JSON list of C-alpha atoms in Angstrom, two decimals:
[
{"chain": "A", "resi": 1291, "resn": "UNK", "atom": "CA", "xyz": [78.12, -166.36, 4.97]},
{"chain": "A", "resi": 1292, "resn": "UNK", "atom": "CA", "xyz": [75.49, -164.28, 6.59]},
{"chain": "A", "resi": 1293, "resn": "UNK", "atom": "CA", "xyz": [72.37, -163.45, 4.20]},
{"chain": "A", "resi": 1294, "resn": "UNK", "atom": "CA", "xyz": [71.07, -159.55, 4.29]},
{"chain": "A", "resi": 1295, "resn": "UNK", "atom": "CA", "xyz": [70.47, -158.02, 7.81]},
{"chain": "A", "resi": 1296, "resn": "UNK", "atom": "CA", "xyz": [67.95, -155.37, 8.54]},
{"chain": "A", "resi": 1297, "resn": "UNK", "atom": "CA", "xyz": [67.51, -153.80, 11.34]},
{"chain": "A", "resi": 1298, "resn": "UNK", "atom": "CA", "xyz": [65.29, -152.96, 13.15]},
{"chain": "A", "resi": 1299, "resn": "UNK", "atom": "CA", "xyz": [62.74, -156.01, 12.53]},
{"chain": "A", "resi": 1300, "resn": "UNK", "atom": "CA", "xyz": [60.36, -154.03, 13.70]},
{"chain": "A", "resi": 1301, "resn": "UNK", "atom": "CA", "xyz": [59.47, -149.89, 14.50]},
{"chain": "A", "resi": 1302, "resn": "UNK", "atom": "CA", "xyz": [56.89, -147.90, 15.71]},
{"chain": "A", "resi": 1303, "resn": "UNK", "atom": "CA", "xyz": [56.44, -144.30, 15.06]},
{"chain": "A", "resi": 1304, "resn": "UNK", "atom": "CA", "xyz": [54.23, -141.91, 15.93]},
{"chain": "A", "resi": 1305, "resn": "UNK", "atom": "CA", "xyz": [53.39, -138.96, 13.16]},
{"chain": "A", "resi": 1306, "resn": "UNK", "atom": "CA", "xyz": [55.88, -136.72, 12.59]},
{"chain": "A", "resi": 1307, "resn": "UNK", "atom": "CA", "xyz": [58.33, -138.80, 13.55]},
{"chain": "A", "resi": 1308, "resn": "UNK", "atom": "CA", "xyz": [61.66, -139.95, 11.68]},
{"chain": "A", "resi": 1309, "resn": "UNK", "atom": "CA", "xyz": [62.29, -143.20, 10.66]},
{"chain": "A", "resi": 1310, "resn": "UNK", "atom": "CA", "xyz": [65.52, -145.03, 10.21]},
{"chain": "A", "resi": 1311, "resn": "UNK", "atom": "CA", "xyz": [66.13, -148.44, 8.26]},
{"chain": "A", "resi": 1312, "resn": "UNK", "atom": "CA", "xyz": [69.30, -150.18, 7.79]},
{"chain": "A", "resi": 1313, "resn": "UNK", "atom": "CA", "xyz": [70.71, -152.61, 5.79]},
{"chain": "A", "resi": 1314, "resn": "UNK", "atom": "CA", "xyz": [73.89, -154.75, 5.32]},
{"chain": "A", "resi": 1315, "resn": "UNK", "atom": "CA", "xyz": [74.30, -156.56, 1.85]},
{"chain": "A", "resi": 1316, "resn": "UNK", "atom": "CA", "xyz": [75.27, -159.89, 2.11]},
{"chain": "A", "resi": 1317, "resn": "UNK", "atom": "CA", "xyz": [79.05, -160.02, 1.81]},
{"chain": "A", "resi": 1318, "resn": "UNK", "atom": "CA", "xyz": [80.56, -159.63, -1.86]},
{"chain": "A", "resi": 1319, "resn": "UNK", "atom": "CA", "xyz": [77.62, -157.79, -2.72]},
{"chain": "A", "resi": 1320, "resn": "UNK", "atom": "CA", "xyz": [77.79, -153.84, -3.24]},
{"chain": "A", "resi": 1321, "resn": "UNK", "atom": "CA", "xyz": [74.19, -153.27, -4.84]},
{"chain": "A", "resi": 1322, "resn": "UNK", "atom": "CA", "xyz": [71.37, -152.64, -2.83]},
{"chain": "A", "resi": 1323, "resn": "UNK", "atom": "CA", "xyz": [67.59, -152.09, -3.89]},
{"chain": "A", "resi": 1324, "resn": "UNK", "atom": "CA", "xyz": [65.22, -151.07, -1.37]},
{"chain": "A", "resi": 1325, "resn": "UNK", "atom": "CA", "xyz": [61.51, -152.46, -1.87]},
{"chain": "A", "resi": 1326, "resn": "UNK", "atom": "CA", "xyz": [58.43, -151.44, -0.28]},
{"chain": "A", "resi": 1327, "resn": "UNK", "atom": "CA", "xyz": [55.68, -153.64, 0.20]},
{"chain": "A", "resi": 1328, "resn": "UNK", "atom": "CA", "xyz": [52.37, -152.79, 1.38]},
{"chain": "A", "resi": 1329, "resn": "UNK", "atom": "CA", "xyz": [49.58, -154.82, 3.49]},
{"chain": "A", "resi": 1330, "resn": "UNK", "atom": "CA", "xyz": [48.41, -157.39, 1.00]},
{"chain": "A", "resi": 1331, "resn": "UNK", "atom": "CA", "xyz": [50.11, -155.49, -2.16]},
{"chain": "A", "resi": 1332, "resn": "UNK", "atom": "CA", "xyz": [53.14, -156.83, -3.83]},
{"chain": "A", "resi": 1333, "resn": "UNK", "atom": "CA", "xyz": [56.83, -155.38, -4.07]},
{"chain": "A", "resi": 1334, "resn": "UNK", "atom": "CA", "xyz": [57.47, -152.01, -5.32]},
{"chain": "A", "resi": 1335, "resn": "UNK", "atom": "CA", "xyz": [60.63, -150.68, -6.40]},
{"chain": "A", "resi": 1336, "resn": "UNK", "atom": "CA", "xyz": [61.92, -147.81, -4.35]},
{"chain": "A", "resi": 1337, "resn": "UNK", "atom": "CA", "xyz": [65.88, -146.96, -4.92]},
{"chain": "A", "resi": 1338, "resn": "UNK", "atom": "CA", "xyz": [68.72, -148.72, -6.49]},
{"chain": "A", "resi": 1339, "resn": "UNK", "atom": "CA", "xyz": [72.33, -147.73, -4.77]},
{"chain": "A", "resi": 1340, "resn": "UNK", "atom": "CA", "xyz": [76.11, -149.11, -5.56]},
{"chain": "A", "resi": 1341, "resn": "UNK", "atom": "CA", "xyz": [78.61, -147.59, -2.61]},
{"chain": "A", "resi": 1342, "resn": "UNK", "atom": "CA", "xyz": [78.19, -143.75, -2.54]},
{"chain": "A", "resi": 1343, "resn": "UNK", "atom": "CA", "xyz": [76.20, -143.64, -5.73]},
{"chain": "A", "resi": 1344, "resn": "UNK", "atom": "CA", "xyz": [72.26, -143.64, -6.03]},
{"chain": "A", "resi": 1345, "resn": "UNK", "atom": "CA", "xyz": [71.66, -145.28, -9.41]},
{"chain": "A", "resi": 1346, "resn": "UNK", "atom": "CA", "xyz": [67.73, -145.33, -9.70]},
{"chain": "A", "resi": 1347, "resn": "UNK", "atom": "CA", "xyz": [65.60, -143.59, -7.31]},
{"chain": "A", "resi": 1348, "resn": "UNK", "atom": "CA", "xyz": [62.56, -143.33, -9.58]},
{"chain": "A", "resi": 1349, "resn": "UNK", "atom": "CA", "xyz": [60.61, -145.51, -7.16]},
{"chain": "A", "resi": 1350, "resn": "UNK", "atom": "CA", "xyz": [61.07, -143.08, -4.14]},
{"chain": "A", "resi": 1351, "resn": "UNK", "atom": "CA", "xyz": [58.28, -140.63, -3.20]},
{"chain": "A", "resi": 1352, "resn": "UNK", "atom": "CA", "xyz": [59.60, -136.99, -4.09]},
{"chain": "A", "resi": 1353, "resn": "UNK", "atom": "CA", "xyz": [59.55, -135.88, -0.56]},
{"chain": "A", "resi": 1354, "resn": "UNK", "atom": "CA", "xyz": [60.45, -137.19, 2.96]},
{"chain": "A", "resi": 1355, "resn": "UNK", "atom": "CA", "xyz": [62.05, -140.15, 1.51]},
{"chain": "A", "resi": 1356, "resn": "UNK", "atom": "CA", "xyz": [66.22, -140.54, 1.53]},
{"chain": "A", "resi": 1357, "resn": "UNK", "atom": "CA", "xyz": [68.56, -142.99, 1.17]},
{"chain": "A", "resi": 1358, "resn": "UNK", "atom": "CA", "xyz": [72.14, -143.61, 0.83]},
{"chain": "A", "resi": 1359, "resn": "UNK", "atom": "CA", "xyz": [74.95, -146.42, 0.87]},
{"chain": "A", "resi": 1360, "resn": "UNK", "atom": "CA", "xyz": [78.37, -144.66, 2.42]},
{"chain": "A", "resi": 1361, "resn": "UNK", "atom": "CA", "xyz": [81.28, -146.08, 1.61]},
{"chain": "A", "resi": 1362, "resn": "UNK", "atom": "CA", "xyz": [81.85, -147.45, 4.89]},
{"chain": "A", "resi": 1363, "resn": "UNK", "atom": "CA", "xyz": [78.79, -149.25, 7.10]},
{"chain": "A", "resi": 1364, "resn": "UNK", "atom": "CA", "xyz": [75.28, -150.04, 5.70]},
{"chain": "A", "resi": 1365, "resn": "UNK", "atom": "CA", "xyz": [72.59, -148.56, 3.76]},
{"chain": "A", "resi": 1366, "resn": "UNK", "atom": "CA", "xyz": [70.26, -146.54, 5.24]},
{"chain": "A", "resi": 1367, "resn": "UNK", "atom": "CA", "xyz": [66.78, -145.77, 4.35]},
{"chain": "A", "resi": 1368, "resn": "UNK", "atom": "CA", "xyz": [65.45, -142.60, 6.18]},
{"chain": "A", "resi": 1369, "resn": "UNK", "atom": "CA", "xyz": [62.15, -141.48, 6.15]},
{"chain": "A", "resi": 1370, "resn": "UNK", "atom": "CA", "xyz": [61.05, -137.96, 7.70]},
{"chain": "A", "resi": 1371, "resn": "UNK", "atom": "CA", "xyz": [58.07, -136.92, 9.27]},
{"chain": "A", "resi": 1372, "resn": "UNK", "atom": "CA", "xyz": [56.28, -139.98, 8.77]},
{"chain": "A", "resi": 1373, "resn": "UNK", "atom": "CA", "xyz": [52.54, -140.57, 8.08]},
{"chain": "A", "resi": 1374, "resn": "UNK", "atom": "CA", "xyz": [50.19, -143.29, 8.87]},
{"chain": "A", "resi": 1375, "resn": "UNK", "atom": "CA", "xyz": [50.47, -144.52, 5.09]},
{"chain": "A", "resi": 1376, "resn": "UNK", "atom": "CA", "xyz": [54.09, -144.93, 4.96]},
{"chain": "A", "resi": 1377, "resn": "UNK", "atom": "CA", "xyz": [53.08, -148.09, 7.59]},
{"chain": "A", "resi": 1378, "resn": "UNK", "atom": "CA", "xyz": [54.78, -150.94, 5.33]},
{"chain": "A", "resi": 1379, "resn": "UNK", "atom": "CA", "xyz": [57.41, -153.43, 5.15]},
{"chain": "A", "resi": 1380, "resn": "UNK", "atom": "CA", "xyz": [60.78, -152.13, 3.70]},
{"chain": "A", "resi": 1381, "resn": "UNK", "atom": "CA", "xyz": [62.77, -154.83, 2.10]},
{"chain": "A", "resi": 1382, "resn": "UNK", "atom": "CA", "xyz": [66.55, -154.81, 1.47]},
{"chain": "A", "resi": 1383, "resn": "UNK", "atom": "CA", "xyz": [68.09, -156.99, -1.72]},
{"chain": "A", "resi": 1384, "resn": "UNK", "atom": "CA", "xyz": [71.55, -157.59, -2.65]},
{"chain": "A", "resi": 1385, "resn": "UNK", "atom": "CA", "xyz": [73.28, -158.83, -5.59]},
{"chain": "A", "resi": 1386, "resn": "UNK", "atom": "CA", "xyz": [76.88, -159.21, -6.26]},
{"chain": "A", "resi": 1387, "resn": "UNK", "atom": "CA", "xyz": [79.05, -156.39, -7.91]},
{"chain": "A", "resi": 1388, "resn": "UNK", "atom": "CA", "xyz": [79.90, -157.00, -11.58]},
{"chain": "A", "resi": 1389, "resn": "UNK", "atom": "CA", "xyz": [77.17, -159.62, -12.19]},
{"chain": "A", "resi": 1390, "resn": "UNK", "atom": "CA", "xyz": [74.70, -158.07, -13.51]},
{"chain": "A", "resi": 1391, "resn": "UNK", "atom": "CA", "xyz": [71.85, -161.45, -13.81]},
{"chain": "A", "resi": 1392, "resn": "UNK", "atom": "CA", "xyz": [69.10, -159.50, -12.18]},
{"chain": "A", "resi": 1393, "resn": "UNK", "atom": "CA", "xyz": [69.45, -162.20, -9.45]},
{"chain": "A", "resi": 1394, "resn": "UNK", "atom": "CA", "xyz": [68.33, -160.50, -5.96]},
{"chain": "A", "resi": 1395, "resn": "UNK", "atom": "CA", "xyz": [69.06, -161.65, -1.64]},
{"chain": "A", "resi": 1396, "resn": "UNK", "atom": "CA", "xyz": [66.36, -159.89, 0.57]},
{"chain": "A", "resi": 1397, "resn": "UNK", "atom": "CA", "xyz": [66.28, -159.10, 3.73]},
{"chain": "A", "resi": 1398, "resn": "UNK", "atom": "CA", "xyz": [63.70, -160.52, 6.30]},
{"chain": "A", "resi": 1399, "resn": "UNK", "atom": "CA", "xyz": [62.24, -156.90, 6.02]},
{"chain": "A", "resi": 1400, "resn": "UNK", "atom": "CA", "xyz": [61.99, -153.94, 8.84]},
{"chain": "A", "resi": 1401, "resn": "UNK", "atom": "CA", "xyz": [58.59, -153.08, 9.45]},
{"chain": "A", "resi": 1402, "resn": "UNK", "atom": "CA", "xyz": [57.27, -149.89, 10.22]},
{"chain": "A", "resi": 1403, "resn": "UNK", "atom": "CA", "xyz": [54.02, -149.24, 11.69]},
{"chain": "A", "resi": 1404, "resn": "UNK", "atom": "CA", "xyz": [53.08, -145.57, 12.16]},
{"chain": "A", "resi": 1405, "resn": "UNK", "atom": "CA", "xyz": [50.54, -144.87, 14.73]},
{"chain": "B", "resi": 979, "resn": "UNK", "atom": "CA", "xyz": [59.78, -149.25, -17.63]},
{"chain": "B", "resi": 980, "resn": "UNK", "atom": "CA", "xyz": [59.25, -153.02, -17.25]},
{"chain": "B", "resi": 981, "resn": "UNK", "atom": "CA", "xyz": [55.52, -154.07, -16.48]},
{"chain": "B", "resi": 982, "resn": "UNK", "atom": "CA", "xyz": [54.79, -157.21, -15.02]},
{"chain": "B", "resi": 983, "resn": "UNK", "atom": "CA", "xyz": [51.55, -158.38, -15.18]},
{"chain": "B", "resi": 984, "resn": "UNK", "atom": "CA", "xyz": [50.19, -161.44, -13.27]},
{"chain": "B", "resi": 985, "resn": "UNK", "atom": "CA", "xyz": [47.05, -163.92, -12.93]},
{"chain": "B", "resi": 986, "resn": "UNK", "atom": "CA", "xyz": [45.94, -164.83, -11.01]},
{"chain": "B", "resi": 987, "resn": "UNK", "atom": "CA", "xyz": [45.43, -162.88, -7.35]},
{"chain": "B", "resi": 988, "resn": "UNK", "atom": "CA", "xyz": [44.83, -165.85, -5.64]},
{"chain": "B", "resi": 989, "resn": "UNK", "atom": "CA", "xyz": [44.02, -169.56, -6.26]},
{"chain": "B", "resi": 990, "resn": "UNK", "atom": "CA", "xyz": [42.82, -172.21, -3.92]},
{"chain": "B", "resi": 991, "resn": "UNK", "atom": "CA", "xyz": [43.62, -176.04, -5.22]},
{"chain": "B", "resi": 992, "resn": "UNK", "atom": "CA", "xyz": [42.76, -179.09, -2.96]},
{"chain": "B", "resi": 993, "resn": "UNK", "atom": "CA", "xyz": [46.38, -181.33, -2.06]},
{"chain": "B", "resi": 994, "resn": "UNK", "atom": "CA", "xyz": [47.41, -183.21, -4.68]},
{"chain": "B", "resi": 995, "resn": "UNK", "atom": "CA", "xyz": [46.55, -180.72, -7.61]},
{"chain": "B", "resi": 996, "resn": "UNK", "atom": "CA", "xyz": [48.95, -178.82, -9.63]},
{"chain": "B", "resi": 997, "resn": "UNK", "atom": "CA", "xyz": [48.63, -174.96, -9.18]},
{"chain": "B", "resi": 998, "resn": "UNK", "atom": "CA", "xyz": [49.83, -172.67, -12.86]},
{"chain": "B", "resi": 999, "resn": "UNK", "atom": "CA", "xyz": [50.20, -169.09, -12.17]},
{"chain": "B", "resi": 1000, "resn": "UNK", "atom": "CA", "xyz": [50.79, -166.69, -15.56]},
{"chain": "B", "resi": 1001, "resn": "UNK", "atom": "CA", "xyz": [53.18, -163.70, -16.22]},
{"chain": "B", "resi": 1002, "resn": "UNK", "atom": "CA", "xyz": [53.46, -161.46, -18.74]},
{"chain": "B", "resi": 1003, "resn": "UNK", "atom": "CA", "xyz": [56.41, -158.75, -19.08]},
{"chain": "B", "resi": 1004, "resn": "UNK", "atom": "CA", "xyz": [56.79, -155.50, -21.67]},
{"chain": "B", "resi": 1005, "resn": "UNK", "atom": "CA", "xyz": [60.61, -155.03, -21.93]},
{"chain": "B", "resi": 1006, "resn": "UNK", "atom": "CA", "xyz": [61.50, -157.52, -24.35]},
{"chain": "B", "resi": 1007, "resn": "UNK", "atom": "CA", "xyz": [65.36, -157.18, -23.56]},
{"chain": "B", "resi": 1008, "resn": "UNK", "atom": "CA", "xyz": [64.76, -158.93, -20.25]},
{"chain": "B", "resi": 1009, "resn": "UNK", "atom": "CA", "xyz": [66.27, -162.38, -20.16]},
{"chain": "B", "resi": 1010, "resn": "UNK", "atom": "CA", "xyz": [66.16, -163.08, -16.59]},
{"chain": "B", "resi": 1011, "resn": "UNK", "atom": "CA", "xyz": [62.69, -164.72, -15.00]},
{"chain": "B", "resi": 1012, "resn": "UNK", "atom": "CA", "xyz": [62.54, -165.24, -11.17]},
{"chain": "B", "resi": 1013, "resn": "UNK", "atom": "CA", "xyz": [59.96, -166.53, -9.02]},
{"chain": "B", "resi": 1014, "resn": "UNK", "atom": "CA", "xyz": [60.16, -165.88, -5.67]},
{"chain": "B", "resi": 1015, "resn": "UNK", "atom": "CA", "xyz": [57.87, -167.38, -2.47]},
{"chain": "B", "resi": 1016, "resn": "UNK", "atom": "CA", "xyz": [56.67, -165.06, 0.60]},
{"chain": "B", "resi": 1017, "resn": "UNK", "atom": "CA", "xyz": [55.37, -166.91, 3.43]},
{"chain": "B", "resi": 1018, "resn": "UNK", "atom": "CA", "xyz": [53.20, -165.01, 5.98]},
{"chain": "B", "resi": 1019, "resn": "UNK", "atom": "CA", "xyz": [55.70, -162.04, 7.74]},
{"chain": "B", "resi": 1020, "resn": "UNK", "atom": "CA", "xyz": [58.74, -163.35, 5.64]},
{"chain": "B", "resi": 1021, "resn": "UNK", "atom": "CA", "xyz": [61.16, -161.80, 3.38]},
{"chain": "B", "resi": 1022, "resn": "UNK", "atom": "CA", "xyz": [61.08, -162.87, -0.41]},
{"chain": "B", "resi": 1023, "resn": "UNK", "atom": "CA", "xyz": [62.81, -166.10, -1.08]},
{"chain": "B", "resi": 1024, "resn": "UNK", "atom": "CA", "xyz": [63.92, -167.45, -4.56]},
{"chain": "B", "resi": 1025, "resn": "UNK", "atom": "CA", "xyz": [62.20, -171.07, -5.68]},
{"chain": "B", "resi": 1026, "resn": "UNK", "atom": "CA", "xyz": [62.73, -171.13, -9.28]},
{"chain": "B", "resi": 1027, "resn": "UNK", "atom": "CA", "xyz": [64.57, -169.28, -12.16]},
{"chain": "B", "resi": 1028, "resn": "UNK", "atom": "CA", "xyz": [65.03, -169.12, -15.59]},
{"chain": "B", "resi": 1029, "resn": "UNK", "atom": "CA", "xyz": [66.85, -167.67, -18.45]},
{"chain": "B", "resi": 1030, "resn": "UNK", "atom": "CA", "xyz": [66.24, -166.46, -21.98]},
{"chain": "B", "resi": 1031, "resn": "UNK", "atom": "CA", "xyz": [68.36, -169.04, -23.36]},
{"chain": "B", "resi": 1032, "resn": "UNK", "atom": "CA", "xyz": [66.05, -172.03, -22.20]},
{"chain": "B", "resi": 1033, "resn": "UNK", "atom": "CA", "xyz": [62.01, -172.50, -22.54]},
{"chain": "B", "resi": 1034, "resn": "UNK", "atom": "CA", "xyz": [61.43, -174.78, -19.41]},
{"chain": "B", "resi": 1035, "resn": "UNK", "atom": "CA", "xyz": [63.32, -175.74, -16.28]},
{"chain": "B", "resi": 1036, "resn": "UNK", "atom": "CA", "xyz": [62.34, -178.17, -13.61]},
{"chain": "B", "resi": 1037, "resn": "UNK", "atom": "CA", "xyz": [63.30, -178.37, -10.36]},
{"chain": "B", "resi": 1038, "resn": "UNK", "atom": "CA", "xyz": [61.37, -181.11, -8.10]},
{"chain": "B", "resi": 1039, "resn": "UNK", "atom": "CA", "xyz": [57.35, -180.41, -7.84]},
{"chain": "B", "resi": 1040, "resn": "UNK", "atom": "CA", "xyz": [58.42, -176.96, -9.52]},
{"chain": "B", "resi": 1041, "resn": "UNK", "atom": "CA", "xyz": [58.90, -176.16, -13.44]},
{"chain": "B", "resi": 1042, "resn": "UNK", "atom": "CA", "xyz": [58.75, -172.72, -14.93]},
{"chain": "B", "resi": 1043, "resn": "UNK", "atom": "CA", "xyz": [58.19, -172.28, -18.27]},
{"chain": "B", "resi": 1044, "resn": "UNK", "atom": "CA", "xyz": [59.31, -168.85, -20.15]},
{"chain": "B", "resi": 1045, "resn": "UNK", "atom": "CA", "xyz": [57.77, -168.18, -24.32]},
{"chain": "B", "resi": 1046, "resn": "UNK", "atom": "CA", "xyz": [60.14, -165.29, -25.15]},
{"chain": "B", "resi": 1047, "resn": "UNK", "atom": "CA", "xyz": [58.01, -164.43, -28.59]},
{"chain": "B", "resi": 1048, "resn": "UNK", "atom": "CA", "xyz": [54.84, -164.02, -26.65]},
{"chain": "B", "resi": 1049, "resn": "UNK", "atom": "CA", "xyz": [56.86, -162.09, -23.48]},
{"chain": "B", "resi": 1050, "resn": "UNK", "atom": "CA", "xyz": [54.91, -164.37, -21.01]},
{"chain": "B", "resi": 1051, "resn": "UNK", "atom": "CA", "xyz": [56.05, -167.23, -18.25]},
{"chain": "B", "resi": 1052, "resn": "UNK", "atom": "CA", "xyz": [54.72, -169.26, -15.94]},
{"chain": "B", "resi": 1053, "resn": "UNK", "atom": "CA", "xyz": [54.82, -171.27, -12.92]},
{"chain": "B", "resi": 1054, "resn": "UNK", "atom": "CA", "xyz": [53.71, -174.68, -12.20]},
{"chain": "B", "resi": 1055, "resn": "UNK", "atom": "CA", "xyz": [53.25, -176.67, -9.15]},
{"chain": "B", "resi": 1056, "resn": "UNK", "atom": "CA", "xyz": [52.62, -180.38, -9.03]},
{"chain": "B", "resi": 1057, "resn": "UNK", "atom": "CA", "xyz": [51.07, -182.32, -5.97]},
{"chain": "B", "resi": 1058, "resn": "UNK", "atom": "CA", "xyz": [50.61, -179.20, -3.89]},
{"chain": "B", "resi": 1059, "resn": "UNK", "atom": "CA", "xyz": [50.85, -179.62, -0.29]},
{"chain": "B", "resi": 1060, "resn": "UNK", "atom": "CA", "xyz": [50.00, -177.45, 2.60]},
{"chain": "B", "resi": 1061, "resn": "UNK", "atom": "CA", "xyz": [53.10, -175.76, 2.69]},
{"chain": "B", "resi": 1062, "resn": "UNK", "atom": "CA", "xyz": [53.04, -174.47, -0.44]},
{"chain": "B", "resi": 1063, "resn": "UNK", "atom": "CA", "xyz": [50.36, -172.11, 0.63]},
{"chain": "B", "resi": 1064, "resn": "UNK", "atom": "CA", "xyz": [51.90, -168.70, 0.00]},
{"chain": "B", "resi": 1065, "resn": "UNK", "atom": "CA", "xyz": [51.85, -165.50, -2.03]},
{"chain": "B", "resi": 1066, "resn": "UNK", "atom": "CA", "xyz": [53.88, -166.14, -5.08]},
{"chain": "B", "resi": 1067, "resn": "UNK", "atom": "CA", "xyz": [55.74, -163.91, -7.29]},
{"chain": "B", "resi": 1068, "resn": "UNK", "atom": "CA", "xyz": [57.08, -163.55, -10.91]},
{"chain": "B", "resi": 1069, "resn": "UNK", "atom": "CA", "xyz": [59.55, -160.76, -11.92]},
{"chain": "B", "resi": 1070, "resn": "UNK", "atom": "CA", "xyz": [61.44, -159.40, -14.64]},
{"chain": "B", "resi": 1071, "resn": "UNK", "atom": "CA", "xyz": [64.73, -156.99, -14.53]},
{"chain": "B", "resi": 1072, "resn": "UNK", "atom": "CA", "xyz": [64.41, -153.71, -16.62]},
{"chain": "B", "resi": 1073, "resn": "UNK", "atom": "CA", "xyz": [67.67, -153.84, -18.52]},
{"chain": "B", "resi": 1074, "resn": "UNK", "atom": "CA", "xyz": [67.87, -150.12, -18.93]},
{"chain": "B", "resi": 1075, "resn": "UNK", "atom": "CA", "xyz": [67.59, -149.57, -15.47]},
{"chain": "B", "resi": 1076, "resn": "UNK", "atom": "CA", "xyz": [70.59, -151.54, -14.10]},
{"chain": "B", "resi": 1077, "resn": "UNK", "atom": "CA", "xyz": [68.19, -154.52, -14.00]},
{"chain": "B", "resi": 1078, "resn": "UNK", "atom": "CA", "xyz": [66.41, -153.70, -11.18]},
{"chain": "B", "resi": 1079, "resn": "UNK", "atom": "CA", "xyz": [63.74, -156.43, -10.70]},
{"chain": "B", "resi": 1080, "resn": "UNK", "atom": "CA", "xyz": [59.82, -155.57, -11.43]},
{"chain": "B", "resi": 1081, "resn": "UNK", "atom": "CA", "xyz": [57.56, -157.46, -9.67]},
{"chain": "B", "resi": 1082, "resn": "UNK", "atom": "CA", "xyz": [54.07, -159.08, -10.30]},
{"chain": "B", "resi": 1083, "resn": "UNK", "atom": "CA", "xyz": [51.15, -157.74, -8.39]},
{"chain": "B", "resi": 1084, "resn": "UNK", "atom": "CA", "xyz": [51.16, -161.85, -6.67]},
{"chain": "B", "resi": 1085, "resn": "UNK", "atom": "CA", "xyz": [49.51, -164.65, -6.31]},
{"chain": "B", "resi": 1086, "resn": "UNK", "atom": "CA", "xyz": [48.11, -166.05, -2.74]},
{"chain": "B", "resi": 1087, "resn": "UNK", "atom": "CA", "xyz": [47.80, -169.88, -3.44]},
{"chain": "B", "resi": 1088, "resn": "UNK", "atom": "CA", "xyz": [45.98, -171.55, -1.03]},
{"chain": "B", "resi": 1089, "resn": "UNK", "atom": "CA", "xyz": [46.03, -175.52, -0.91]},
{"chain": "B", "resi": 1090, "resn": "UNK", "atom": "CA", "xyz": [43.30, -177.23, 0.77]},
{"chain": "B", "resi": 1091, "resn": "UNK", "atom": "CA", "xyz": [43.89, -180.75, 2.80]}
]
C-alpha cells in the first residue's frame, strides 16, 4: 500500500513564477490537509479538502494561494506569482474517510525554493 | 482555534539520559494526542499516540503521558541514543474544525555520544 506521494520533491522558481504541488492520498483515504513548514519553524496548517469540497482553508494566505482535490486525480496546491518568502516545504497528510481520530500520513514534502 | 504550546525549543542530553518534552493545548474537546518525529529533510512521521480515554502509554524507550484536567502532555524518552536526535512534535486536532491537527512550535533534541 503506497504511503502519500508528492511530487515534485523538489522546485525552483524564479519570482513571478507559478508553482504547482501535487499530492496523492494514500489509498482509502479521501482527506487531505496541506501543511507548510518553514526553515527551522514548525507545521502550519494551510487547507483541509475531502473530494471536490474545500472544508477549512483558514490557514491559506488570502491571495495567490489555491487549492483543490477533483474528483478524479490528486490534489493540487497552486501557488501564483511566487515570492522569495513562499520558499518552504509543503507537506501533504491523509487520513481515511469516515474516521474521524485526527490521525494524519504525510508526504515526504515538495520543496519549493524561490530564487 | 486549537493552540499548542510547547517547551522546550531544543534540548541537548548526553546518551543514556532520558529527554521530557511538554505540551499544552486550549480546546479542551480534543481527545487525540500525537507525537510525531522529523528527521533532517524528512516528512513527519508518527512515534507515539494517545487518547483521552488513557493517562499514559508506553511503547519501547517511548511513553507519553496526557493530564486531561490540566490540558497538558508530554513526551518521554529513555536511554537516548544518537538517532533519536531530531525535531520533535506534539499536536492536538481542533474538533470544530474537522480535526485538523495543530502543531507545536518543536523541539530539536540533540543527544550527545
Amino acid at each position: 500500500n503506497a504511503g502519500v506521494m508528492q511530487n515534485p520533491r523538489h522546485l525552483v522558481r524564479r519570482r513571478g513564477q507559478e508553482a504547482r504541488l501535487r499530492c496523492s492520498p494514500m489509498k482509502g483515504h479521501s482527506h487531505v490537509y496541506w501543511y507548510r513548514q518553514l526553515p527551522e519553524e514548525g507545521l502550519k496548517f494551510m487547507v483541509y479538502l475531502q473530494k471536490e469540497n474545500i472544508i477549512d482553508e483558514s490557514g491559506m494566505p488570502k491571495e495567490r494561494f489555491s487549492a483543490e482535490f477533483p474528483k478524479e486525480g490528486p490534489s493540487i496546491l497552486r501557488i501564483q506569482q511566487v515570492v522569495r518568502g513562499d520558499s518552504a516545504a509543503y507537506f501533504c497528510a491523509s487520513s481515511p474517510a469516515g474516521r474521524n481520530t485526527g490521525e494524519l500520513f504525510f508526504g515526504e514534502g515538495s520543496r519549493l525554493t524561490v530564487l | 482555534g486549537e493552540n499548542v504550546e510547547q517547551h522546550p525549543s531544543t534540548l541537548s542530553v548526553q546518551e543514556g539520559d532520558s529527554a521530557v518534552i511538554k505540551c499544552t493545548y486550549s480546546d479542551s474537546a480534543s481527545n487525540y494526542f500525537p507525537w510525531y518525529k522529523q528527521e533532517l529533510g524528512k516528512r513527519p512521521q508518527l512515534i507515539i499516540d494517545i487518547r483521552s480515554n488513557v493517562g499514559e502509554k508506553k511503547d519501547q524507550r517511548i511513553a507519553v503521558t496526557l493530564n486531561k484536567t490540566a490540558k497538558h502532555f508530554s513526551l518521554h524518552i529513555t536511554e537516548t541514543q544518537p538517532e533519536d536526535s531530531a525535531v520533535y512534535f506534539c499536536a492536538a486536532p481542533y474538533k470544530a474544525a474537522g480535526n485538523k491537527l495543530t502543531f507545536g512550535g518543536g523541539t530539536r533534541v540533540l543527544v550527545k555520544p
